[in-house]
Short mmCIF file of C-alpha atoms and ligand atoms in Angstrom, two decimals:
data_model
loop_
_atom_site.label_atom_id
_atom_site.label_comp_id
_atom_site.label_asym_id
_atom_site.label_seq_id
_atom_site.Cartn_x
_atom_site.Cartn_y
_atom_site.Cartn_z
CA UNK A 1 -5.28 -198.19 20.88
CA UNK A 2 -8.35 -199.05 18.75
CA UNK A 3 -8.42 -197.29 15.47
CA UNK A 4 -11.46 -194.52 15.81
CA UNK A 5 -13.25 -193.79 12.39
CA UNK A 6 -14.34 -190.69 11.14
CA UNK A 7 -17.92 -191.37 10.62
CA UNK A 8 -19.87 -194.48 11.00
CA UNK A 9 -22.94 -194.87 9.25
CA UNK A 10 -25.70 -197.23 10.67
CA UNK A 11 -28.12 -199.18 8.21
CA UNK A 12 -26.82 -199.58 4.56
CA UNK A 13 -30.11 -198.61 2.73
CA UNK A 14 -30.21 -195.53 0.35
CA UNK A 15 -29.81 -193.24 2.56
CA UNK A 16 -26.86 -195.14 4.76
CA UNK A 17 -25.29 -195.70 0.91
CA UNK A 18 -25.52 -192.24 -0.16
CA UNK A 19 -24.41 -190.77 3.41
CA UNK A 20 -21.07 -193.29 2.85
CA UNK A 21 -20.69 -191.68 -0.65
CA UNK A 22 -20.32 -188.16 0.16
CA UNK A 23 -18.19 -189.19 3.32
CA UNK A 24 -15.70 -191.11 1.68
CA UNK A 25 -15.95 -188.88 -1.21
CA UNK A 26 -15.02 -186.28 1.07
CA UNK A 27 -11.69 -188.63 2.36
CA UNK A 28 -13.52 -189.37 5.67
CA UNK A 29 -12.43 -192.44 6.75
CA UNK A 30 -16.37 -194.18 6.73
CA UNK A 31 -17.77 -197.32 8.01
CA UNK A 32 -21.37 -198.49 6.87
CA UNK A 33 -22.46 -201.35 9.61
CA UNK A 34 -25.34 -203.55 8.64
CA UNK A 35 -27.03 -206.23 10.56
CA UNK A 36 -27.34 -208.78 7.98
CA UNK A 37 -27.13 -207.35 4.26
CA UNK A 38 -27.01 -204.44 2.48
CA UNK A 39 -29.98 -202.30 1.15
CA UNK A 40 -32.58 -202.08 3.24
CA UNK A 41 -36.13 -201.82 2.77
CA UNK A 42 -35.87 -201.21 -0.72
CA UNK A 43 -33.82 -204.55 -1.26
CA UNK A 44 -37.53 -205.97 -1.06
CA UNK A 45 -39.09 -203.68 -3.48
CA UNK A 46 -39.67 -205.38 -6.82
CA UNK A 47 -40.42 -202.34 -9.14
CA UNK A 48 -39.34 -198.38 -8.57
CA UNK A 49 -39.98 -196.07 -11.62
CA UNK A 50 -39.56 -192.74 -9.58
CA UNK A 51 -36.21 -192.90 -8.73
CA UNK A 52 -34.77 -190.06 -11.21
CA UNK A 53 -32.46 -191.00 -13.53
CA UNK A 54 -33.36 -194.94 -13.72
CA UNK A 55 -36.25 -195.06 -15.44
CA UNK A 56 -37.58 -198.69 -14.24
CA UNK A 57 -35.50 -200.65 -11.99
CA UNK A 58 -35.61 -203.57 -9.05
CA UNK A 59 -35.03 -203.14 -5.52
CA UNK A 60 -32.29 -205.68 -5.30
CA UNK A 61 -30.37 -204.07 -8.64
CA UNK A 62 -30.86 -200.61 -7.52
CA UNK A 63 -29.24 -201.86 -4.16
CA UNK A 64 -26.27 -203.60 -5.81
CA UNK A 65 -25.42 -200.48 -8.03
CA UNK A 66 -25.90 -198.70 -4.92
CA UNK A 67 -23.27 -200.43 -2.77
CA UNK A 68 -20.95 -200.62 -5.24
CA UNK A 69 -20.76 -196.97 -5.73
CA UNK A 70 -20.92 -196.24 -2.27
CA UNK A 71 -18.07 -198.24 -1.72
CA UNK A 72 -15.82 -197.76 -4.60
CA UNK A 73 -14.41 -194.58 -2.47
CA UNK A 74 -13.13 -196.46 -0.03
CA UNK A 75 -15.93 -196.73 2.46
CA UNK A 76 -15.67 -200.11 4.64
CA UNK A 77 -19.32 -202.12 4.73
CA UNK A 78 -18.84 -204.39 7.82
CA UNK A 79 -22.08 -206.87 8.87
CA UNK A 80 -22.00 -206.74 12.58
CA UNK A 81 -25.27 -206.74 15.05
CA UNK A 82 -25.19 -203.85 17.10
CA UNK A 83 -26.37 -204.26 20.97
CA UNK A 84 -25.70 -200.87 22.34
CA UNK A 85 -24.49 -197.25 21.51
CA UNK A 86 -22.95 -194.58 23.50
CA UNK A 87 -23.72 -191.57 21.52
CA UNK A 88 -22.48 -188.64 23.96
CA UNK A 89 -18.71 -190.15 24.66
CA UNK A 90 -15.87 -189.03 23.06
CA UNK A 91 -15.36 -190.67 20.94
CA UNK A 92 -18.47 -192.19 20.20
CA UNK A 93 -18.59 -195.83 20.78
CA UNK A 94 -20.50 -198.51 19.33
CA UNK A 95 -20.90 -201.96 20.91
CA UNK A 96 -21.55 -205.53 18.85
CA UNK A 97 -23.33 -208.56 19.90
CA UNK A 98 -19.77 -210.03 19.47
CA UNK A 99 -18.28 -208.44 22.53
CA UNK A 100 -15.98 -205.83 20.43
CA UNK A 101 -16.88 -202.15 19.81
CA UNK A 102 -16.36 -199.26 17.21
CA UNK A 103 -14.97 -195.97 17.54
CA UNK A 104 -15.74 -193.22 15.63
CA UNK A 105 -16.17 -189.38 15.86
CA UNK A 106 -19.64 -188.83 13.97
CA UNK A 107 -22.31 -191.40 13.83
CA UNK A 108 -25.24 -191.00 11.21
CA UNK A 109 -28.04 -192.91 12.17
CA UNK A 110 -29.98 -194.13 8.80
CA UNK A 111 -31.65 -197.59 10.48
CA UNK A 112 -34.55 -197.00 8.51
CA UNK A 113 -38.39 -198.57 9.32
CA UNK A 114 -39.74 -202.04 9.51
CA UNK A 115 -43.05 -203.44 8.49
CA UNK A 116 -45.47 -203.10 11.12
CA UNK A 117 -47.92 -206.17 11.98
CA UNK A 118 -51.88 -206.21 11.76
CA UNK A 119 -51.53 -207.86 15.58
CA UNK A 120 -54.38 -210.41 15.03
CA UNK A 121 -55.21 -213.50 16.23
CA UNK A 122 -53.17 -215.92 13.70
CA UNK A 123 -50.89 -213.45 12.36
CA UNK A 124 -47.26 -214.99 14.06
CA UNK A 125 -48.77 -218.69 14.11
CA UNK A 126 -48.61 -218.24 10.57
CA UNK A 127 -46.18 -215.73 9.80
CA UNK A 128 -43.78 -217.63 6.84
CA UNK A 129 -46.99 -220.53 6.39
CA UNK A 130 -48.82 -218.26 4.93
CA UNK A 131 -48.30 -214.96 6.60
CA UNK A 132 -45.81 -212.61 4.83
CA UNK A 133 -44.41 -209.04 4.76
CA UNK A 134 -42.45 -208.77 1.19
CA UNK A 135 -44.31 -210.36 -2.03
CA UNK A 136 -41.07 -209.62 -3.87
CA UNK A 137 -39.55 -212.71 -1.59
CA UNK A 138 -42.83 -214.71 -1.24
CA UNK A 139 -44.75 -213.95 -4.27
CA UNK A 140 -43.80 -216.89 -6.41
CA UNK A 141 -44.95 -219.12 -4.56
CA UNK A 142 -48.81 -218.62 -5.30
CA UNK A 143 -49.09 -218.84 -8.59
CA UNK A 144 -52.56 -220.22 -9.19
CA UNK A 145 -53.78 -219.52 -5.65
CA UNK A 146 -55.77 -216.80 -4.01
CA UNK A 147 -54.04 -214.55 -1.77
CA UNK A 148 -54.61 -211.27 0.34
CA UNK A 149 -53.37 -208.00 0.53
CA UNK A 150 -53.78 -205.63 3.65
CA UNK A 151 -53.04 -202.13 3.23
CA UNK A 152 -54.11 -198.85 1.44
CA UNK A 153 -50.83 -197.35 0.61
CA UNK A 154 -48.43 -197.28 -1.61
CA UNK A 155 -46.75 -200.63 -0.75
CA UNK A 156 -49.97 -202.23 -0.09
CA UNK A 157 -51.20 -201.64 -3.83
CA UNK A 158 -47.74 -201.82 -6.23
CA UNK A 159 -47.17 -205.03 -4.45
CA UNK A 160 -50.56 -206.33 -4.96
CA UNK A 161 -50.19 -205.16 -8.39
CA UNK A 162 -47.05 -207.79 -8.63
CA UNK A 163 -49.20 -210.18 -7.33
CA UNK A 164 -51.11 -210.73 -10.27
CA UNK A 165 -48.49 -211.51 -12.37
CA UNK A 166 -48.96 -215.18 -10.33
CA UNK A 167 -52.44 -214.94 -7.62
CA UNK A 168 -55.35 -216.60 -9.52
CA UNK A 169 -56.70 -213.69 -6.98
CA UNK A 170 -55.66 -210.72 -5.24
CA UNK A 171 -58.02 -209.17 -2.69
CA UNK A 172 -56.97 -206.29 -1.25
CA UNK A 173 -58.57 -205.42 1.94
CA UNK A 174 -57.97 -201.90 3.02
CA UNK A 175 -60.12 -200.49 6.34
CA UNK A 176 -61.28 -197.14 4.26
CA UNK A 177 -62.89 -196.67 1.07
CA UNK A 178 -60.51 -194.23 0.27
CA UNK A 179 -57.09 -195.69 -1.17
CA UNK A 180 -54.30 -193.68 0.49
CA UNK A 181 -51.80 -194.90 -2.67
CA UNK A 182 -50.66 -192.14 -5.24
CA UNK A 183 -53.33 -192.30 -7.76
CA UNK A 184 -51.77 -193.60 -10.71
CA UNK A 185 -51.08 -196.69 -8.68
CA UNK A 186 -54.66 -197.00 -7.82
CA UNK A 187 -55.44 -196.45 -11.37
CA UNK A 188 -53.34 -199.33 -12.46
CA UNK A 189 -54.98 -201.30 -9.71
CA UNK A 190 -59.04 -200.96 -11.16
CA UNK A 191 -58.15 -201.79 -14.11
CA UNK A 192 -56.86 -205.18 -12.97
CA UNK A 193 -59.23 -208.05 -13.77
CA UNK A 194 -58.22 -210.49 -10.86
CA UNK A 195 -58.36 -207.96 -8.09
CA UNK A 196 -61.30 -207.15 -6.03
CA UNK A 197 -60.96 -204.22 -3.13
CA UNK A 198 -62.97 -204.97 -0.35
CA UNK A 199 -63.57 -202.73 1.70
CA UNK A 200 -63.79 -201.06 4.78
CA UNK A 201 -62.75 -204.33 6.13
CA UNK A 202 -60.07 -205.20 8.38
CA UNK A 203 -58.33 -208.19 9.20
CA UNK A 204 -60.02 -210.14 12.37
CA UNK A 205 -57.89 -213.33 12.58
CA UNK A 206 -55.67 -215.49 10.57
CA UNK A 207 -57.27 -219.13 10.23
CA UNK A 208 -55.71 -222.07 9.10
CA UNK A 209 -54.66 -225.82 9.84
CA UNK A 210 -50.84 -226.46 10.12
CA UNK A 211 -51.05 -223.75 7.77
CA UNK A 212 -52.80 -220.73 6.30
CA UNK A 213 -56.33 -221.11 5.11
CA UNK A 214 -58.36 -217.60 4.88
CA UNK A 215 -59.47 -214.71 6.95
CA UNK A 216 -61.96 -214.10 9.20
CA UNK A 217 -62.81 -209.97 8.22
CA UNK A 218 -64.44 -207.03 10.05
CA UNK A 219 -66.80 -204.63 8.20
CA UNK A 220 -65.75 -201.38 10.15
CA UNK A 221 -68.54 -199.75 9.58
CA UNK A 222 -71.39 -202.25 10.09
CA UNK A 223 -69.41 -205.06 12.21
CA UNK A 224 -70.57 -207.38 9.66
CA UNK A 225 -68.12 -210.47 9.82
CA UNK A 226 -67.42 -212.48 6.48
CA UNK A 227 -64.64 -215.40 5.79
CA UNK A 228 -62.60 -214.92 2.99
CA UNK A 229 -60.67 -217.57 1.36
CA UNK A 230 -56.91 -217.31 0.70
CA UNK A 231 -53.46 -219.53 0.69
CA UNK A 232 -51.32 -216.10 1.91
CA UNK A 233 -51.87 -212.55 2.90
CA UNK A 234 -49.55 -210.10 2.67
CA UNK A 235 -49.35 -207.22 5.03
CA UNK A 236 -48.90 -203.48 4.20
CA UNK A 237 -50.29 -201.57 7.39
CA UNK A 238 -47.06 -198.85 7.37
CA UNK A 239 -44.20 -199.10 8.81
CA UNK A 240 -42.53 -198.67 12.12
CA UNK A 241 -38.69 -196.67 12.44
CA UNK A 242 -35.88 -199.31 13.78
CA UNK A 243 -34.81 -196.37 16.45
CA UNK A 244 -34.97 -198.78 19.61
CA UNK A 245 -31.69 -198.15 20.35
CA UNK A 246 -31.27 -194.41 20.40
CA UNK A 247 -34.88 -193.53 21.79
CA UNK A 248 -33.27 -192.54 24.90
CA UNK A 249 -29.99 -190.67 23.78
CA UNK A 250 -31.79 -188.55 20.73
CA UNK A 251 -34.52 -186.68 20.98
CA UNK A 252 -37.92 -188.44 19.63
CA UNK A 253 -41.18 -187.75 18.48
CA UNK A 254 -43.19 -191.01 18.34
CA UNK A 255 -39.92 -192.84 18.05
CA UNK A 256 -38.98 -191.16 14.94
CA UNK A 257 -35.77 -189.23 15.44
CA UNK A 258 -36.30 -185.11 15.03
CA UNK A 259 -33.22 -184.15 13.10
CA UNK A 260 -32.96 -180.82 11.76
CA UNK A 261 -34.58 -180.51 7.86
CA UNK A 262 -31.04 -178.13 6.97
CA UNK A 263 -28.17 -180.23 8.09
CA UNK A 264 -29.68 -183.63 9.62
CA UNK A 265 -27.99 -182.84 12.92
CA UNK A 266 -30.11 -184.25 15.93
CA UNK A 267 -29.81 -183.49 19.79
CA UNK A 268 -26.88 -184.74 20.87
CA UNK A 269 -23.83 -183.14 18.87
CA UNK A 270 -22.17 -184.93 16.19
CA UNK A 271 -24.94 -187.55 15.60
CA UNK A 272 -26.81 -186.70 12.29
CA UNK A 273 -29.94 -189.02 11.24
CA UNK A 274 -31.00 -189.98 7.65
CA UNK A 275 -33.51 -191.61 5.73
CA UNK A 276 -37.09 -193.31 6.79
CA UNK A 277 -36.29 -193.23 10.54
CA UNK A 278 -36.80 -189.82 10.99
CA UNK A 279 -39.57 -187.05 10.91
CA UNK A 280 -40.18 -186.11 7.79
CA UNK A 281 -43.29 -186.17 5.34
CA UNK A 282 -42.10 -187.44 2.25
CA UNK A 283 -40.42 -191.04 2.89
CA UNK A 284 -38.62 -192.28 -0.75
CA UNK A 285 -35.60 -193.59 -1.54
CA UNK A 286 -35.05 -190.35 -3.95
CA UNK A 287 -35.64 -188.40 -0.16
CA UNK A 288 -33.53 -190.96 1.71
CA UNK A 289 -30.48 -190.47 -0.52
CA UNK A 290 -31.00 -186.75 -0.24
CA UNK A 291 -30.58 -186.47 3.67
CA UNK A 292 -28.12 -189.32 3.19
CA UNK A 293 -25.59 -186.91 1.42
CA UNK A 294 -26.63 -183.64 3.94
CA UNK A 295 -25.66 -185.37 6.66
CA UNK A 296 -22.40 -186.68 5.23
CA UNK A 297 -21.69 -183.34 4.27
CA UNK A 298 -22.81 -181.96 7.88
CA UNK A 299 -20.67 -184.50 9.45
CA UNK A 300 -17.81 -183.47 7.30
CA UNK A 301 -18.07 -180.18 8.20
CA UNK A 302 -18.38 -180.95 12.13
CA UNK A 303 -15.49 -183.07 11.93
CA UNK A 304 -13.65 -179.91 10.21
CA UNK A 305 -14.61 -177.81 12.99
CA UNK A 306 -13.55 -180.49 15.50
CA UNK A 307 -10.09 -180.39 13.93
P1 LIG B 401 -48.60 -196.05 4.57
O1 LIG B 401 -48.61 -195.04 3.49
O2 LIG B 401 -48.42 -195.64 5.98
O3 LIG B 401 -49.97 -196.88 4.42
C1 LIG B 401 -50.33 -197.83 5.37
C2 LIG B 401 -51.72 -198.33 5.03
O4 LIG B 401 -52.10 -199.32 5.97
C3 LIG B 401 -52.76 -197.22 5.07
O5 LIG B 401 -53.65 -197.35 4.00
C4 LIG B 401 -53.45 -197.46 6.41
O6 LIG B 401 -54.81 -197.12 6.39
C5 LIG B 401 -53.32 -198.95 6.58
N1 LIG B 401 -53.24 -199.35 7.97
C6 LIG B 401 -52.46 -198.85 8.96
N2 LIG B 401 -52.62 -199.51 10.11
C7 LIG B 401 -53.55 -200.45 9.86
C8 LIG B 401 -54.14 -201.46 10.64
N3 LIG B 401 -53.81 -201.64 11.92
N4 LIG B 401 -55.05 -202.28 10.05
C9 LIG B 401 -55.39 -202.12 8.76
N5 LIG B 401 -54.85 -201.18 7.96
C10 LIG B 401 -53.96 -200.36 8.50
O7 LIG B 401 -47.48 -197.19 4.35
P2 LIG B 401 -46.81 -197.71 2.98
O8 LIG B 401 -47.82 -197.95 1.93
O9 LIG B 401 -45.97 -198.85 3.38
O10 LIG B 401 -45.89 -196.53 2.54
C11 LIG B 401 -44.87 -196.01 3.43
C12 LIG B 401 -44.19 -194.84 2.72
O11 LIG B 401 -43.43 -195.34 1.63
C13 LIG B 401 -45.18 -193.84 2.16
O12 LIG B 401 -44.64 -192.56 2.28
C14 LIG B 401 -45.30 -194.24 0.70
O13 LIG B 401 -45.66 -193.18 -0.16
C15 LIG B 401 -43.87 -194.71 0.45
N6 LIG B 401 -43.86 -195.66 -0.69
C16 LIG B 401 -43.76 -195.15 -1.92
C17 LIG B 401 -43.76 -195.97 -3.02
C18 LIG B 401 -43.66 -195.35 -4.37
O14 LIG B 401 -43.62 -194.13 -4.47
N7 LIG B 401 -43.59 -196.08 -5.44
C19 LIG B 401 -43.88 -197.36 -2.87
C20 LIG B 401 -44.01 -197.86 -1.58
C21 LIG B 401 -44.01 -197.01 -0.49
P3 LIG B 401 -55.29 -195.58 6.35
O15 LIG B 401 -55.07 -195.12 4.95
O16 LIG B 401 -56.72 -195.68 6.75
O17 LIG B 401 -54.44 -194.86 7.36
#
């Protein structure tokens, strides 16, 4: 018979790592499965200075101490692609592209969010010639040039801010006149010479030849249309949660997963959810971690009960 694990985390970002060190922690037997590596979202993040207790640190370092604690307790990382789920059997099975599937009693979904597109003319003919959601991977290679930012938020301006450390040029093109971004970003942001804000613009098409060339940009308020030169353009319009494949089992609210704010537990029993993909107002990795442990700990607890 196939060995069933106590509690299988899904998505290996800080709040799949942190749920994987309170389970093993706890002597669950624990399983963190991850499509292609670990970390998540924040693997791409080239600066975080509010993460308490590290005072400045990157994404991919933060990530590395991150797995290795989380694993050091014996939790098992595997990288397997995951096609389907069965949340309500007992036990709970999980099925891979590669024809085998998990077992496990308790599932904690922490899948986290993906970068959503502008969807504009352009945008996936030049998506990788041009077109690009992390400046942490693609950043480097515009020094000297003029490139784009989209976005009002907080990604949209710290990653602008890095940039400038290459960009001749960052323009950051944002649809209100109002920055959404914590202030002290924004801050940081005026005071850079080689950024200009336009706005309330938005993004009208991607143009280019073979590759990317500039943008064609919509005043929102006037309709006014104006070309604006640039080699890349990197998009920071939010994010959308990775839940595709529990939408129908869990219970949803615009395809974030409603898990309770106490003990993480969703709607079906034994399935707790952690991290970016669910609702919640405050979406960090210092918030991520924190439901990552509660629902280790819940999970613990159900399993006790179960027993
Ligand atoms: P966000 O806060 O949702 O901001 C998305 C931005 O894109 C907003 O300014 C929004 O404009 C704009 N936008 C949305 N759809 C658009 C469209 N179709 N066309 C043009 N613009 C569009 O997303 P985020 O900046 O990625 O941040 C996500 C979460 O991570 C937030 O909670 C943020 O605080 C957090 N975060 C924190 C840090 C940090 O603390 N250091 C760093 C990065 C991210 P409107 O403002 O008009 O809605």
């Amino acid at each position: 018979m196939s060995k069933i694990w106590d509690i299988a985390i899904i998505g290996s970002g800080p709040a799949g790592m942190a749920a994987a060190l309170y389970a093993s922690r706890a002597g669950r037997e624990t399983v963190i499965i991850e499509k292609f590596f670990a970390g998540g979202q924040v693997f791409q993040t080239f600066h975080i200075e509010n993460y308490p207790g590290v005072k400045s640190i990157d994404g991919p370092s933060l990530t590395d101490i991150m797995a290795d604690q989380s694993t050091s307790f014996g939790a098992e990382l595997m990288i397997q692609e995951i096609v389907s789920l069965d949340l309500k059997a007992q036990p709970k099975e999980i099925h891979f592209k590669n024809g085998e599937t998990l077992l496990t009693k308790t599932i904690i979904l922490a899948m986290g969010a993906q970068p959503k597109l502008m969807e504009v003319k352009g945008e996936e003919e030049f998506t990788g010639r041009g077109v690009s959601y992390c400046a942490t991977c693609d950043g480097a290679f515009y020094r000297g040039k003029e490139v784009a930012v989209v976005g009002g938020g907080d990604s949209a301006l710290e990653e602008a801010m890095f940039l400038t450390r290459f960009a001749s040029k960052v323009s950051i093109i944002h649809r209100r006149n109002e920055f959404r971004a914590t202030k002290i970003i924004q801050d940081r942001i005026k005071a850079q010479e080689n950024v200009e804000l336009i706005t309330p613009y938005v993004v009208k098409e991607v143009v280019g030849e073979g590759k990317m060339t500039g943008l064609i940009l919509s005043n929102r308020e006037t309709g006014e249309e104006r070309n604006l030169e640039a080699e890349g353009v990197f998009v920071y319009v939010g994010y959308a949660p990775n839940t595709e494949l529990v939408t129908q089992q869990v219970e949803c609210q615009d395809n974030y997963i409603l898990a309770d704010d106490r003990d993480m537990s969703t709607s079906v029993e034994g399935v707790f959810a952690a991290g970016d993909l669910r609702v919640k107002n405050l979406r960090q990795v210092v918030t991520a971690v924190a439901d990552g442990a509660i629902a280790a700990v819940s999970a613990d607890h159900y399993l006790n009960e179960l027993e």
